[in-house]
Coordinates of C-alpha atoms in Angstrom, one line a residue:
Chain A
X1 CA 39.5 102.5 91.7
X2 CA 40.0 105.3 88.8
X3 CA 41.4 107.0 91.6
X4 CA 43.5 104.7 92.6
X5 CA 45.1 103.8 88.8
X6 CA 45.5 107.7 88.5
X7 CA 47.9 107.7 91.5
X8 CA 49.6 105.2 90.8
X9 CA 50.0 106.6 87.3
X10 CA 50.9 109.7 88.6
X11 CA 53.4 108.1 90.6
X12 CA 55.1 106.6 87.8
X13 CA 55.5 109.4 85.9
X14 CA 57.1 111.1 89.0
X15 CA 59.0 107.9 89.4
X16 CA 60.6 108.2 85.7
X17 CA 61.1 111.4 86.2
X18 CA 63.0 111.2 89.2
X19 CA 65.0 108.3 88.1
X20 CA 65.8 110.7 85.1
X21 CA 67.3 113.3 87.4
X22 CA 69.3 110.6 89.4
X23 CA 71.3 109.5 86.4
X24 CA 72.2 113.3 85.3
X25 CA 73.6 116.0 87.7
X26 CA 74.7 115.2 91.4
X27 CA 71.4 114.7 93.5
X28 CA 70.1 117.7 95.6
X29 CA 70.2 115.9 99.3
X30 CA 71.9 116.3 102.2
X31 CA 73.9 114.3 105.1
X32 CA 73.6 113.9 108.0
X33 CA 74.8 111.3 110.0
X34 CA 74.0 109.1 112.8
X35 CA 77.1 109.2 114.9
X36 CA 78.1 107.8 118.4
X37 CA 77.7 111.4 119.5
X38 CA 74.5 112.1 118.2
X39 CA 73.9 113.8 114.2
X40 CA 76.5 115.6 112.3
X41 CA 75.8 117.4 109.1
X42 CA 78.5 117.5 106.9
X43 CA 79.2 119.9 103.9
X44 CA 79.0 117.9 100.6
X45 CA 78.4 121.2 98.9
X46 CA 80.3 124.4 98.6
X47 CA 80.8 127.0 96.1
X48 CA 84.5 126.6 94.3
X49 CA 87.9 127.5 95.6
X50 CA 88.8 130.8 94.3
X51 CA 91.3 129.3 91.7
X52 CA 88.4 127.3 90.5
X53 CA 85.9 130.0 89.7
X54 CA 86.6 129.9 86.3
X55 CA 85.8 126.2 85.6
X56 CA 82.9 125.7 87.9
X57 CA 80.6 127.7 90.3
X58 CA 79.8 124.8 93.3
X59 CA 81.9 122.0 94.1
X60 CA 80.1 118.7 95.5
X61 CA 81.3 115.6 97.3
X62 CA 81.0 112.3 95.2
X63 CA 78.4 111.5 97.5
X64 CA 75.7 113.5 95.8
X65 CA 76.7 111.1 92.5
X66 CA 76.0 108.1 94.1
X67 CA 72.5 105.9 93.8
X68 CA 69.6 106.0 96.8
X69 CA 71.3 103.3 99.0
X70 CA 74.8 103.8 98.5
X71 CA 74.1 107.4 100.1
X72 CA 71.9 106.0 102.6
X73 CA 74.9 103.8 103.8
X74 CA 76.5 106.4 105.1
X75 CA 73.7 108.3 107.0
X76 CA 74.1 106.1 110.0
X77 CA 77.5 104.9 111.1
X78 CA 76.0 101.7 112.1
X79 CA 75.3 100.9 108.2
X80 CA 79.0 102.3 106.8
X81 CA 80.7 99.4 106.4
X82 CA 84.0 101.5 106.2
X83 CA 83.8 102.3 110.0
X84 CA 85.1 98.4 110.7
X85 CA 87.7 99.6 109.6
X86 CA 88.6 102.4 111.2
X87 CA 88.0 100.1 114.5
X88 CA 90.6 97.9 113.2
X89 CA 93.0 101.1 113.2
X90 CA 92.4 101.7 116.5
X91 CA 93.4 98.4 117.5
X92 CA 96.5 98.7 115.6
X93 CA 96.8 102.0 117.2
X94 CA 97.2 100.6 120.2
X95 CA 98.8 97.4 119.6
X96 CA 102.3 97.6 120.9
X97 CA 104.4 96.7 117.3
X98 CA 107.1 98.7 117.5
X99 CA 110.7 96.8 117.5
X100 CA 110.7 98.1 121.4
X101 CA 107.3 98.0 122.3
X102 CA 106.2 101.0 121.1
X103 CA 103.1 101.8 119.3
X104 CA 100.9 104.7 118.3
X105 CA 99.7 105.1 121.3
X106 CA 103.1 105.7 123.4
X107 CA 104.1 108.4 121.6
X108 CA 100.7 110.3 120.5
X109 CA 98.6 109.5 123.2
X110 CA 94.6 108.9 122.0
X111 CA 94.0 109.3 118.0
X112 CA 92.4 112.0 118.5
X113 CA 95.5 114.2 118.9
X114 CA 95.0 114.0 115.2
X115 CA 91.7 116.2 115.1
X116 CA 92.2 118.3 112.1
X117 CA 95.4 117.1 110.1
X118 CA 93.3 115.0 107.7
X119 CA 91.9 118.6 106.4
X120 CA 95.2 119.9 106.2
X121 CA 97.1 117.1 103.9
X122 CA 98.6 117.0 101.5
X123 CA 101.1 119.8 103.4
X124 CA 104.4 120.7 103.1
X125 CA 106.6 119.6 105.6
X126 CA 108.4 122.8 107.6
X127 CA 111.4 120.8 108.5
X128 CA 112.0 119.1 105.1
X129 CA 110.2 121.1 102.6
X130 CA 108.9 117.9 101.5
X131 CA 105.7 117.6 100.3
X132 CA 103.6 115.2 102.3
X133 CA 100.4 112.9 102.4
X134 CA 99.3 111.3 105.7
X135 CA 100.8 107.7 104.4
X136 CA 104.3 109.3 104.7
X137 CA 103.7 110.6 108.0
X138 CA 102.5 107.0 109.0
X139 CA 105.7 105.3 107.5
X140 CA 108.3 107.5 109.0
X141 CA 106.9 106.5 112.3
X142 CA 106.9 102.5 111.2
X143 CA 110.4 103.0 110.0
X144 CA 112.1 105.5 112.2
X145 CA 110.0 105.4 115.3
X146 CA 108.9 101.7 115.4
X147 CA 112.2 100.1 113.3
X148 CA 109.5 98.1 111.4
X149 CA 109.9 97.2 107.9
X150 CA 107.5 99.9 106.0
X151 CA 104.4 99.2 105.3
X152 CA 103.1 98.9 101.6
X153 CA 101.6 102.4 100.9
X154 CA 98.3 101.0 99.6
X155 CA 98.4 98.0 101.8
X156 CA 95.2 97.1 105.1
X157 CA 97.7 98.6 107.5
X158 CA 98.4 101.9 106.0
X159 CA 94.8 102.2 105.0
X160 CA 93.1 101.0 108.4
X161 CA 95.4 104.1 110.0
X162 CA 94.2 106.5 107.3
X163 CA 90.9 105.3 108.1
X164 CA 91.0 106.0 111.8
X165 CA 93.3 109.4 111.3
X166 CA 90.4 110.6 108.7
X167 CA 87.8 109.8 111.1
X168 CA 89.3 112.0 114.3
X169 CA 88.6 115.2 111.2
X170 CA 85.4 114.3 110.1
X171 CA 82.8 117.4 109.7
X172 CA 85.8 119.7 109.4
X173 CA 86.5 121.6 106.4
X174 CA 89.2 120.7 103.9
X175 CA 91.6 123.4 103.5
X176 CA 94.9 122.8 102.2
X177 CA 97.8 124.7 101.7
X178 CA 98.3 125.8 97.6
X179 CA 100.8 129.1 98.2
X180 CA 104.0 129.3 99.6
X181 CA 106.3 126.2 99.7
X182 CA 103.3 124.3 98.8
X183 CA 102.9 126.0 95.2
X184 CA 105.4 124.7 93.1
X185 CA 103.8 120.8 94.3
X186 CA 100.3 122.3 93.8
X187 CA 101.3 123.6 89.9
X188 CA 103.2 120.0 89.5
X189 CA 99.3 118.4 90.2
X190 CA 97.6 120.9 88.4
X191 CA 99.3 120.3 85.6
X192 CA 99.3 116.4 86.0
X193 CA 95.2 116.9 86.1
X194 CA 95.1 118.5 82.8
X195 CA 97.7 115.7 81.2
X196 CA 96.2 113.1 78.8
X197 CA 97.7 110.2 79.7
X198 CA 97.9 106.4 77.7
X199 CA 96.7 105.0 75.0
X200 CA 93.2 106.6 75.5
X201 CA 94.7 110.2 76.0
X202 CA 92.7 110.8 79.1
X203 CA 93.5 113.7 81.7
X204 CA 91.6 113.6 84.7
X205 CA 89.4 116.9 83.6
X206 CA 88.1 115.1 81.2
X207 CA 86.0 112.9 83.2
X208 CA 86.0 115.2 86.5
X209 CA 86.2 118.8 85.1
X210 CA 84.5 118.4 81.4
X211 CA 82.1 115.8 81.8
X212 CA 81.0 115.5 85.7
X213 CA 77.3 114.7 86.1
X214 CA 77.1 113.1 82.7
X215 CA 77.5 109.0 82.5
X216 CA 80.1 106.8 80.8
X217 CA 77.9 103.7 80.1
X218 CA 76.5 103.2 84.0
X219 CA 79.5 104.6 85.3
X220 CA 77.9 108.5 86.9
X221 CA 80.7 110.8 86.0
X222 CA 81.9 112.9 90.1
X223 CA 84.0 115.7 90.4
X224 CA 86.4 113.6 91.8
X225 CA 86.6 114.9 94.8
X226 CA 88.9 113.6 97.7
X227 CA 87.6 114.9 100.8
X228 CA 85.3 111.7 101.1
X229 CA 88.7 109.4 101.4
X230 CA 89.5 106.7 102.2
X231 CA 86.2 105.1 101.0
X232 CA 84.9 102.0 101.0
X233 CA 83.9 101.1 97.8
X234 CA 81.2 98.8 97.2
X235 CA 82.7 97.7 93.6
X236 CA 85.6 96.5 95.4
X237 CA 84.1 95.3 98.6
X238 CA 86.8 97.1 100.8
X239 CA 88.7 100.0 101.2
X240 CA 89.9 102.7 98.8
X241 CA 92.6 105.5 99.3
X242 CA 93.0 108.2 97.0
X243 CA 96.5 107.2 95.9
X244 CA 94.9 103.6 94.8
X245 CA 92.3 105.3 92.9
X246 CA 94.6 107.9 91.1
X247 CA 96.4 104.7 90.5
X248 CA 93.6 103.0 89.0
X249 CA 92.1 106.1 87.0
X250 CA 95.5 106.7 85.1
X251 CA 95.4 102.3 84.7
X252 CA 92.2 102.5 82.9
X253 CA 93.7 105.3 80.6
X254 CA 96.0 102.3 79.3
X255 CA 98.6 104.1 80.7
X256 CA 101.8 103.3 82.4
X257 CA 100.4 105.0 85.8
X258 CA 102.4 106.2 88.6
X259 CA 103.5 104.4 91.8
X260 CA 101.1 105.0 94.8
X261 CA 103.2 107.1 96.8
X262 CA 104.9 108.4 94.1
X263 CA 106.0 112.6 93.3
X264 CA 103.4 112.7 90.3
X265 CA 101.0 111.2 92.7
X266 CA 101.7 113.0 95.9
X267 CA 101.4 116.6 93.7
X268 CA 98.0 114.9 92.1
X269 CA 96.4 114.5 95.5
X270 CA 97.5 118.0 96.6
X271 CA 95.8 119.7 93.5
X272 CA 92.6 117.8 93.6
X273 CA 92.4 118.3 97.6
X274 CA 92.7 121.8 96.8
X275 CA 89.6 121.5 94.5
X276 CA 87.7 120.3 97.4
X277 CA 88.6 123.1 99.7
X278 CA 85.1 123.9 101.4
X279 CA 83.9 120.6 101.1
X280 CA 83.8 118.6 104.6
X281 CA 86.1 115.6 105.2
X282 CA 83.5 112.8 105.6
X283 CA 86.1 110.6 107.7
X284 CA 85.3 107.2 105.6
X285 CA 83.0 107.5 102.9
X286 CA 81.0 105.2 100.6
X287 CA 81.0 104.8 97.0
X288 CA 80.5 102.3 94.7
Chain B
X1 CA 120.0 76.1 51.8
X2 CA 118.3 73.7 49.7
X3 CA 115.7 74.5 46.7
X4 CA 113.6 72.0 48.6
X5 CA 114.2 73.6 51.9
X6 CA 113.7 77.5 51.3
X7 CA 110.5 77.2 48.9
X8 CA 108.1 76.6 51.4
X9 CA 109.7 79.2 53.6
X10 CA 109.2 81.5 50.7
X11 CA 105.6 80.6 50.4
X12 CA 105.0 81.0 54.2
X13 CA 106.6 84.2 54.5
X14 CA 104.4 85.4 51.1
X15 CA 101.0 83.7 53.0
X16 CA 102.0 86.4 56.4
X17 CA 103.0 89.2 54.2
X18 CA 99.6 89.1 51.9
X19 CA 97.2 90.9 55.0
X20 CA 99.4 93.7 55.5
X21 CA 99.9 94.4 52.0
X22 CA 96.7 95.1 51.8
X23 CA 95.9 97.0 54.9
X24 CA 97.2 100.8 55.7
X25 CA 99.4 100.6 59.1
X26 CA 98.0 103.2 61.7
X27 CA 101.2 105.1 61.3
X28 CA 100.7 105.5 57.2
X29 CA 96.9 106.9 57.4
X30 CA 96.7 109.8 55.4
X31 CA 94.2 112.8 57.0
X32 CA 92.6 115.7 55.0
X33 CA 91.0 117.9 57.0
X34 CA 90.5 115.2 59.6
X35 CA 89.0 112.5 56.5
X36 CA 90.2 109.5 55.3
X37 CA 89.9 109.0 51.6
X38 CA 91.3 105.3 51.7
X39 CA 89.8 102.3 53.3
X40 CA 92.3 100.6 55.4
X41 CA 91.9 97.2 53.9
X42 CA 90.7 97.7 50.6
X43 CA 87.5 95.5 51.1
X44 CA 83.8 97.0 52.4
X45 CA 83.7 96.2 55.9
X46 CA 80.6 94.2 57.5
X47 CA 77.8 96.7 59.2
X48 CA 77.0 93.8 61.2
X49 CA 80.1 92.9 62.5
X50 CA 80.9 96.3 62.5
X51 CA 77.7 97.0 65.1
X52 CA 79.2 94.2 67.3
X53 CA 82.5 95.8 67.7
X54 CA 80.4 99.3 68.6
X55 CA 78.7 97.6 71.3
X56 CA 81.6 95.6 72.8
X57 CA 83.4 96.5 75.7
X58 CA 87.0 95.0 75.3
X59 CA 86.1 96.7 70.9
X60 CA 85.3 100.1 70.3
X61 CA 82.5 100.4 73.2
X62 CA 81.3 103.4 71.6
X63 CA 78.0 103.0 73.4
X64 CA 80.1 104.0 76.6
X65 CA 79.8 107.7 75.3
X66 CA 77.6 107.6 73.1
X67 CA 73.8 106.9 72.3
X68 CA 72.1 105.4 68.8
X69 CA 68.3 105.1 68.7
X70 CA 68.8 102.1 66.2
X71 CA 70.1 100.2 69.3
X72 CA 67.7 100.3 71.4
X73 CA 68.9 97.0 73.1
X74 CA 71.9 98.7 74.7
X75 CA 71.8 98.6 78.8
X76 CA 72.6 102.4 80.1
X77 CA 74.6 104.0 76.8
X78 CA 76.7 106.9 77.9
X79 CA 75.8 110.3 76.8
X80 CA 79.0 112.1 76.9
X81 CA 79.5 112.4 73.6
X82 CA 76.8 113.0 70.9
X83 CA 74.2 110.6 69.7
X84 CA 75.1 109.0 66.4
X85 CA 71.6 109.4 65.1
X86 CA 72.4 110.5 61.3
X87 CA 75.7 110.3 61.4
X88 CA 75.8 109.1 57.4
X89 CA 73.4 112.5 56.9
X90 CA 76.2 114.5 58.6
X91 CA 79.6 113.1 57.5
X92 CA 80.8 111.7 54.8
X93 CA 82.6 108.2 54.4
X94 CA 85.9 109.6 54.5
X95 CA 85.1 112.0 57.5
X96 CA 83.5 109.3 59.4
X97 CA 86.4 107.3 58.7
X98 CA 89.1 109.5 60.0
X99 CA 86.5 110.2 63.2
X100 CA 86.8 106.7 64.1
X101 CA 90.6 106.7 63.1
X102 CA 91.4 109.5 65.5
X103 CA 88.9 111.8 65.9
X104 CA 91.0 114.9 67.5
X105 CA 92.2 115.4 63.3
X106 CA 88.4 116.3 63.6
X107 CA 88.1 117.7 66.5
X108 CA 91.1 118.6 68.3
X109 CA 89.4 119.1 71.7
X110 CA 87.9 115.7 71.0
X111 CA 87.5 113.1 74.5
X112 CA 87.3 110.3 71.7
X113 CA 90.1 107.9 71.7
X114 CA 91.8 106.9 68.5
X115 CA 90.6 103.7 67.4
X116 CA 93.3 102.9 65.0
X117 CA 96.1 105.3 66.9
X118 CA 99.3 103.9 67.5
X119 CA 101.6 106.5 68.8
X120 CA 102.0 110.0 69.6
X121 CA 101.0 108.9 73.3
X122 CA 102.4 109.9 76.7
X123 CA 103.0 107.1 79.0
X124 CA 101.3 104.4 76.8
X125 CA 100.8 101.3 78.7
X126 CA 100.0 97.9 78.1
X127 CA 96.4 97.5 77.5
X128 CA 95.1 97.8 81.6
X129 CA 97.9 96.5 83.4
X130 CA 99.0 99.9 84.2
X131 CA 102.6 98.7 82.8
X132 CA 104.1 100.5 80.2
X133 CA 103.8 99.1 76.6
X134 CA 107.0 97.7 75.0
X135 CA 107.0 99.8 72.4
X136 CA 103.8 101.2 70.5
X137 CA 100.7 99.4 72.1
X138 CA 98.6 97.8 68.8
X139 CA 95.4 99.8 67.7
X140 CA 92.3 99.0 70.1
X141 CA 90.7 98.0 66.6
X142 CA 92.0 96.5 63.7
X143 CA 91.9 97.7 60.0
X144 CA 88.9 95.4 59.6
X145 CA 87.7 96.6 62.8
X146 CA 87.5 100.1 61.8
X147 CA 86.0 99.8 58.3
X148 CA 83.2 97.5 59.8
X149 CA 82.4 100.3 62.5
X150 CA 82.3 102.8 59.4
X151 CA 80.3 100.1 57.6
X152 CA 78.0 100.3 60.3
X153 CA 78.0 104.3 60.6
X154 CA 76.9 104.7 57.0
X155 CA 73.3 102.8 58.1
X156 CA 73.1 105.8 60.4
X157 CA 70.8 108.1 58.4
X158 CA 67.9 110.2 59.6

């Protein structure tokens, strides 16, 4: 019986001190995932970019700053309730929408044509020299391709197809574009990141650079990292892009944010891609 | 106008006019070295409503960042910024004052938002609609607000 109380004493104490470490720095684990195709490991952990180096030495995925079960949600693709909808993207790829029967399919053939490009976006575009995320790719072919009317940028359409295009990359390793045409966009984000915006006169390093791994009330403090995107976010009980949530962060600066879809935010999502260079797209995430 | 007509307008535009007398508009503080010598309203604030405001989330919510050992019935206080524990020992009415005012005359690295900060913003919105504020957005506390917090902050000793 002594014995027993000592245990579970023991156990405690390991307990609190465990729970401790949970609420500080991102959690030491690692995932792997139960796929269709058997396990996949993914990289949620990497040393920084080069132009990091001076800021930070390792670079981890928001996954590591998530609780126990959030984390396990996404070690089995059967739990992640993100992957419905990816499925729903696939049906949409192939449904035939277009204003002459055309869909996704028709032109690209399976989705998996796309293997890669999430890891690569934001890029510059060689024909344009405009800089684009995968949401403009996806409404030039509603609008030019299809002759459909476009679809809202943050709206379930445009999100189920990121979904399904993010999935055809996952386990691959972001690396995006910063020099050549791609600079002058890439020093536009940067120096968004480091802006204090609204009435709060908050820049995004504040929270992701400054103060990652320490806790605004409950709220665990990420690196904001991208490469999990889009995410299904528990809080919100469906799915996130990253131009939503760059939305919402600059919102709860009580600023006057940017348009999703926007320059300021297209540049923003270049630069903090490009801090998650060596960090695995995850294909759909989930946070809370 | 009538004598009869215009004397109560008199006396209702005196009864609106007599707060802000009083209190110093977030625009007219005066900082010394990042102090601030004058209370805003004149009057000692309330260290109990002042510990409300602290702990409230659409108030100051300083317990988002922050941690104080006298309130140990705060759920999951933040701890990006330093504990208040003997903040009266470290700071002086007028320093604590112009922290809570706008701390970066403090510190100029300083997170902290100003409490009683009006402009000198970019992009200021309209509280958290994400639209932009017509014109400056008001303080996110008032005078009284502020001097209660400070009230409160003086309890604060080691």
């Amino acid at each position: 019986m002594r014995r027993t109380i000592t245990t579970q004493l023991a156990a405690t104490a390991l307990g609190l001190i465990l729970a401790g470490a949970a609420w500080a720095d991102p959690v030491e684990d690692t995932l792997v995932i139960d796929t269709d195709d058997g396990e996949l490991e993914i990289v949620t952990k990497a040393p920084a970019p080069d132009h990091l180096k001076d800021v930070m030495d390792t670079i981890w995925s928001g996954w590591h700053y998530r609780e126990d079960e959030t984390r396990d949600l996404q070690r089995d693709d059967f739990d992640n309730p993100a992957m419905v909808f990816a499925d729903r993207g696939l049906d949409r790829w192939n449904a035939e929408i277009g204003a002459n029967g055309e869909s996704c399919a028709s032109c690209h053939q399976g989705p998996e044509t796309f293997k890669g490009l999430r890891a690569v976006m934001p890029r510059v575009d060689e024909k344009t020299g405009k800089l684009m995320i995968m949401e403009d790719y996806i409404q030039s072919c509603v609008t030019e391709r299809m002759g459909l009317e476009p679809w809202k940028v943050t709206g379930d359409e445009m999100k189920d197809m990121l979904a399904l295009i993010s999935m055809q990359s996952r386990g691959e390793i972001v690396n995006v574009a910063i020099d050549g045409p791609a600079q002058p966009f890439w020093e536009k984000g940067k120096e968004l990141y480091y802006t204090r915006f609204g009435q709060l006169e908050m820049a995004c390093a504040n929270c992701h650079e400054d103060n990652q791994g320490m806790m605004i009330r409950a709220d665990h403090l990420s690196q904001g990292q991208i490469n999990g995107f889009p995410t299904y976010r528990l809080k919100d009980a469906g799915m996130v892009s990253a131009q939503q949530r760059f939305v919402g962060c600059v919102r709860d600066t009580r600023a006057e944010t940017f348009a999703a879809g926007s320059d300021e935010f297209k540049a923003i999502e270049l630069y903090v891609a490009s801090r998650g260079n060596g960090l695995a797209v995850e294909g759909v995430s989930v946070r809370h | 106008m009538t004598r009869r007509a215009w004397l109560p307008a008199l006396a209702a535009a005196l009864v609106c006019a007599a707060p802000a007398l009083a209190e110093i508009a977030p625009n007219d503080v005066v900082f010394a070295d990042g102090a601030v010598e004058a209370s805003l309203t004149g009057t000692p604030g309330d260290p109990v409503a002042g510990a409300k405001v602290m702990t409230t989330n659409a108030l100051g919510n300083c317990v988002a960042c922050h941690q104080i050992a006298a309130m140990p019935e705060v759920e999951f206080p933040g701890d990006i910024a330093p504990a208040l524990d003997g903040a009266a020992d470290r700071y002086s009415e007028a320093q604590l004052r112009g922290i809570v005012i706008d701390a970066k005359h403090t510190f100029p690295d300083s997170f902290m938002p100003g409490m009683y900060k009006t402009s000198g913003f970019i992009r200021p919105g309209n509280g958290y609609t994400g639209k932009a504020s017509e014109g400056e957005p008001p303080p996110i506390l008032t005078a009284e607000q502020v001097e209660d917090v400070v009230a409160y902050l003086l309890t604060l000793k080691d």
